[in-house]
Amino acid sequence: MSDTWLYDENPAMFRAHPLLFTLLLLSVVGIVAIAIWWVMHKGERLALSEREVLLERGLLSKQRTEVALSSIRSIRITQSLGQRIFDVGHVEMFSAGDVAEIAIKNMPRPGRIRALAAARNLDLLPQR
C-alpha cells in the first residue's frame, strides 16, 4: 500500500474564496429581500376622492377600506430623520376612535396627502 495524498481539484467555493462567497451570498439575500418588499408594497394604494379616502391592499386577494372624508377628524404623520430626508412617512387617519381606520407605512410625500385631505375637508385645517 502506498501512501497517497488526495487533493480535491474543485474545492468548495467558500474555502477557496471566502470573501467572494460572502459577498455573493449577501447579494442574493439582498435581491430576494428587495423582491419581497416590492411585491408587498406593489399591492398598496391610497386614493382620495371628493367624498372618501380609499385604501386597498393586496395583489391577488384584496382588502379595501373606505372612510368618508367628512368623518375624518385627524391625520397623524410620523417621520424619522431618515424618512424626512427622503420625504416618506407613516400616515394614519382617524375618524371616531383611538385606532386609525386607515394606516399606511412608508408613504411617499405624506405632507401632500395631508394637504389634499385638508383642502377637501375644512375641519382638518389647523386652528389659528
PDB file of C-alpha atoms in Angstrom:
ATOM      1  CA  MET A   1       0.000   0.000   0.000  1.00  0.00           C
ATOM      2  CA  SER A   2       1.337   3.316  -0.941  1.00  0.00           C
ATOM      3  CA  ASP A   3       0.720   6.487   0.955  1.00  0.00           C
ATOM      4  CA  THR A   4      -1.253   8.718  -1.314  1.00  0.00           C
ATOM      5  CA  TRP A   5      -2.462  12.166  -0.585  1.00  0.00           C
ATOM      6  CA  LEU A   6      -5.837  13.058  -2.031  1.00  0.00           C
ATOM      7  CA  TYR A   7      -6.221  16.520  -3.465  1.00  0.00           C
ATOM      8  CA  ASP A   8      -9.633  17.886  -4.388  1.00  0.00           C
ATOM      9  CA  GLU A   9      -9.240  19.784  -7.637  1.00  0.00           C
ATOM     10  CA  ASN A  10     -12.552  21.567  -7.120  1.00  0.00           C
ATOM     11  CA  PRO A  11     -12.517  22.859  -3.555  1.00  0.00           C
ATOM     12  CA  ALA A  12     -15.663  24.380  -2.121  1.00  0.00           C
ATOM     13  CA  MET A  13     -16.110  27.989  -3.136  1.00  0.00           C
ATOM     14  CA  PHE A  14     -16.304  29.072   0.478  1.00  0.00           C
ATOM     15  CA  ARG A  15     -12.872  27.629   1.277  1.00  0.00           C
ATOM     16  CA  ALA A  16     -11.297  28.851  -1.950  1.00  0.00           C
ATOM     17  CA  HIS A  17     -12.747  32.391  -1.923  1.00  0.00           C
ATOM     18  CA  PRO A  18     -14.446  33.176   1.400  1.00  0.00           C
ATOM     19  CA  LEU A  19     -14.835  36.917   0.752  1.00  0.00           C
ATOM     20  CA  LEU A  20     -16.296  36.401  -2.713  1.00  0.00           C
ATOM     21  CA  PHE A  21     -18.661  33.736  -1.383  1.00  0.00           C
ATOM     22  CA  THR A  22     -19.839  36.045   1.423  1.00  0.00           C
ATOM     23  CA  LEU A  23     -20.435  38.943  -0.974  1.00  0.00           C
ATOM     24  CA  LEU A  24     -22.337  36.672  -3.362  1.00  0.00           C
ATOM     25  CA  LEU A  25     -24.490  35.331  -0.535  1.00  0.00           C
ATOM     26  CA  LEU A  26     -25.269  38.849   0.743  1.00  0.00           C
ATOM     27  CA  SER A  27     -26.159  39.959  -2.789  1.00  0.00           C
ATOM     28  CA  VAL A  28     -28.569  37.067  -3.299  1.00  0.00           C
ATOM     29  CA  VAL A  29     -30.205  37.651   0.109  1.00  0.00           C
ATOM     30  CA  GLY A  30     -30.473  41.385  -0.663  1.00  0.00           C
ATOM     31  CA  ILE A  31     -32.087  40.798  -4.044  1.00  0.00           C
ATOM     32  CA  VAL A  32     -34.618  38.384  -2.518  1.00  0.00           C
ATOM     33  CA  ALA A  33     -35.419  40.892   0.267  1.00  0.00           C
ATOM     34  CA  ILE A  34     -35.947  43.713  -2.239  1.00  0.00           C
ATOM     35  CA  ALA A  35     -38.182  41.486  -4.390  1.00  0.00           C
ATOM     36  CA  ILE A  36     -40.328  40.556  -1.368  1.00  0.00           C
ATOM     37  CA  TRP A  37     -40.586  44.222  -0.322  1.00  0.00           C
ATOM     38  CA  TRP A  38     -41.566  45.261  -3.865  1.00  0.00           C
ATOM     39  CA  VAL A  39     -44.323  42.646  -4.111  1.00  0.00           C
ATOM     40  CA  MET A  40     -45.716  43.599  -0.695  1.00  0.00           C
ATOM     41  CA  HIS A  41     -45.792  47.334  -1.467  1.00  0.00           C
ATOM     42  CA  LYS A  42     -46.924  46.999  -5.069  1.00  0.00           C
ATOM     43  CA  GLY A  43     -50.331  45.947  -3.799  1.00  0.00           C
ATOM     44  CA  GLU A  44     -50.947  49.075  -1.679  1.00  0.00           C
ATOM     45  CA  ARG A  45     -52.923  52.024  -2.981  1.00  0.00           C
ATOM     46  CA  LEU A  46     -54.200  55.113  -1.184  1.00  0.00           C
ATOM     47  CA  ALA A  47     -56.680  57.268  -3.099  1.00  0.00           C
ATOM     48  CA  LEU A  48     -58.508  60.460  -2.129  1.00  0.00           C
ATOM     49  CA  SER A  49     -61.677  61.375  -3.967  1.00  0.00           C
ATOM     50  CA  GLU A  50     -64.054  64.260  -3.400  1.00  0.00           C
ATOM     51  CA  ARG A  51     -66.018  62.286  -0.801  1.00  0.00           C
ATOM     52  CA  GLU A  52     -63.870  59.461   0.574  1.00  0.00           C
ATOM     53  CA  VAL A  53     -60.457  58.019   1.275  1.00  0.00           C
ATOM     54  CA  LEU A  54     -59.775  54.556  -0.106  1.00  0.00           C
ATOM     55  CA  LEU A  55     -57.016  52.174   0.984  1.00  0.00           C
ATOM     56  CA  GLU A  56     -56.552  48.953  -0.999  1.00  0.00           C
ATOM     57  CA  ARG A  57     -54.070  46.236  -0.074  1.00  0.00           C
ATOM     58  CA  GLY A  58     -53.146  43.034  -1.865  1.00  0.00           C
ATOM     59  CA  LEU A  59     -52.307  41.769  -5.320  1.00  0.00           C
ATOM     60  CA  LEU A  60     -54.320  38.554  -5.531  1.00  0.00           C
ATOM     61  CA  SER A  61     -56.652  38.939  -2.565  1.00  0.00           C
ATOM     62  CA  LYS A  62     -57.839  42.450  -1.738  1.00  0.00           C
ATOM     63  CA  GLN A  63     -58.543  44.285   1.479  1.00  0.00           C
ATOM     64  CA  ARG A  64     -60.403  47.532   0.875  1.00  0.00           C
ATOM     65  CA  THR A  65     -61.066  50.235   3.478  1.00  0.00           C
ATOM     66  CA  GLU A  66     -63.189  53.271   2.662  1.00  0.00           C
ATOM     67  CA  VAL A  67     -63.735  56.190   5.020  1.00  0.00           C
ATOM     68  CA  ALA A  68     -65.873  59.225   4.243  1.00  0.00           C
ATOM     69  CA  LEU A  69     -63.682  62.301   4.024  1.00  0.00           C
ATOM     70  CA  SER A  70     -66.147  64.294   6.101  1.00  0.00           C
ATOM     71  CA  SER A  71     -65.799  61.843   9.010  1.00  0.00           C
ATOM     72  CA  ILE A  72     -62.007  62.055   9.280  1.00  0.00           C
ATOM     73  CA  ARG A  73     -61.209  64.115  12.360  1.00  0.00           C
ATOM     74  CA  SER A  74     -57.399  63.932  12.348  1.00  0.00           C
ATOM     75  CA  ILE A  75     -54.391  62.776  10.382  1.00  0.00           C
ATOM     76  CA  ARG A  76     -51.134  61.720  12.043  1.00  0.00           C
ATOM     77  CA  ILE A  77     -47.894  61.716  10.086  1.00  0.00           C
ATOM     78  CA  THR A  78     -44.857  60.124  11.732  1.00  0.00           C
ATOM     79  CA  GLN A  79     -41.379  60.569  10.251  1.00  0.00           C
ATOM     80  CA  SER A  80     -37.911  59.685  11.484  1.00  0.00           C
ATOM     81  CA  LEU A  81     -34.917  61.782  10.452  1.00  0.00           C
ATOM     82  CA  GLY A  82     -34.104  59.394   7.597  1.00  0.00           C
ATOM     83  CA  GLN A  83     -37.719  59.433   6.436  1.00  0.00           C
ATOM     84  CA  ARG A  84     -37.745  63.239   6.473  1.00  0.00           C
ATOM     85  CA  ILE A  85     -34.615  63.306   4.319  1.00  0.00           C
ATOM     86  CA  PHE A  86     -36.248  61.014   1.729  1.00  0.00           C
ATOM     87  CA  ASP A  87     -39.741  62.558   2.200  1.00  0.00           C
ATOM     88  CA  VAL A  88     -41.566  59.395   3.274  1.00  0.00           C
ATOM     89  CA  GLY A  89     -43.522  58.662   6.429  1.00  0.00           C
ATOM     90  CA  HIS A  90     -46.269  56.763   8.175  1.00  0.00           C
ATOM     91  CA  VAL A  91     -49.773  58.180   7.621  1.00  0.00           C
ATOM     92  CA  GLU A  92     -52.681  57.398   9.958  1.00  0.00           C
ATOM     93  CA  MET A  93     -56.222  58.707   9.542  1.00  0.00           C
ATOM     94  CA  PHE A  94     -58.652  58.720  12.462  1.00  0.00           C
ATOM     95  CA  SER A  95     -62.398  59.213  12.370  1.00  0.00           C
ATOM     96  CA  ALA A  96     -64.031  58.176  15.635  1.00  0.00           C
ATOM     97  CA  GLY A  97     -61.796  56.197  17.976  1.00  0.00           C
ATOM     98  CA  ASP A  98     -58.207  55.965  19.074  1.00  0.00           C
ATOM     99  CA  VAL A  99     -57.387  53.341  16.459  1.00  0.00           C
ATOM    100  CA  ALA A 100     -56.579  54.551  12.951  1.00  0.00           C
ATOM    101  CA  GLU A 101     -59.104  53.467  10.353  1.00  0.00           C
ATOM    102  CA  ILE A 102     -56.526  53.945   7.606  1.00  0.00           C
ATOM    103  CA  ALA A 103     -52.817  53.426   8.288  1.00  0.00           C
ATOM    104  CA  ILE A 104     -50.106  53.085   5.687  1.00  0.00           C
ATOM    105  CA  LYS A 105     -46.358  52.866   6.279  1.00  0.00           C
ATOM    106  CA  ASN A 106     -43.576  54.413   4.228  1.00  0.00           C
ATOM    107  CA  MET A 107     -45.867  56.540   2.102  1.00  0.00           C
ATOM    108  CA  PRO A 108     -44.072  58.956  -0.237  1.00  0.00           C
ATOM    109  CA  ARG A 109     -44.829  62.670   0.267  1.00  0.00           C
ATOM    110  CA  PRO A 110     -47.002  62.302   3.398  1.00  0.00           C
ATOM    111  CA  GLY A 111     -47.396  66.073   3.774  1.00  0.00           C
ATOM    112  CA  ARG A 112     -49.035  66.204   0.353  1.00  0.00           C
ATOM    113  CA  ILE A 113     -51.614  63.650   1.461  1.00  0.00           C
ATOM    114  CA  ARG A 114     -52.476  65.750   4.496  1.00  0.00           C
ATOM    115  CA  ALA A 115     -52.704  68.888   2.361  1.00  0.00           C
ATOM    116  CA  LEU A 116     -55.049  67.188  -0.127  1.00  0.00           C
ATOM    117  CA  ALA A 117     -57.284  65.942   2.683  1.00  0.00           C
ATOM    118  CA  ALA A 118     -57.288  69.355   4.346  1.00  0.00           C
ATOM    119  CA  ALA A 119     -58.200  71.079   1.066  1.00  0.00           C
ATOM    120  CA  ARG A 120     -61.277  68.859   0.760  1.00  0.00           C
ATOM    121  CA  ASN A 121     -62.261  68.942   4.431  1.00  0.00           C
ATOM    122  CA  LEU A 122     -62.166  72.291   6.252  1.00  0.00           C
ATOM    123  CA  ASP A 123     -62.176  70.562   9.676  1.00  0.00           C
ATOM    124  CA  LEU A 124     -58.623  69.327   9.096  1.00  0.00           C
ATOM    125  CA  LEU A 125     -57.174  72.793   8.636  1.00  0.00           C
ATOM    126  CA  PRO A 126     -55.076  73.963  11.597  1.00  0.00           C
ATOM    127  CA  GLN A 127     -56.806  76.255  14.062  1.00  0.00           C
ATOM    128  CA  ARG A 128     -55.352  79.783  14.241  1.00  0.00           C
TER     129      ARG A 128
END
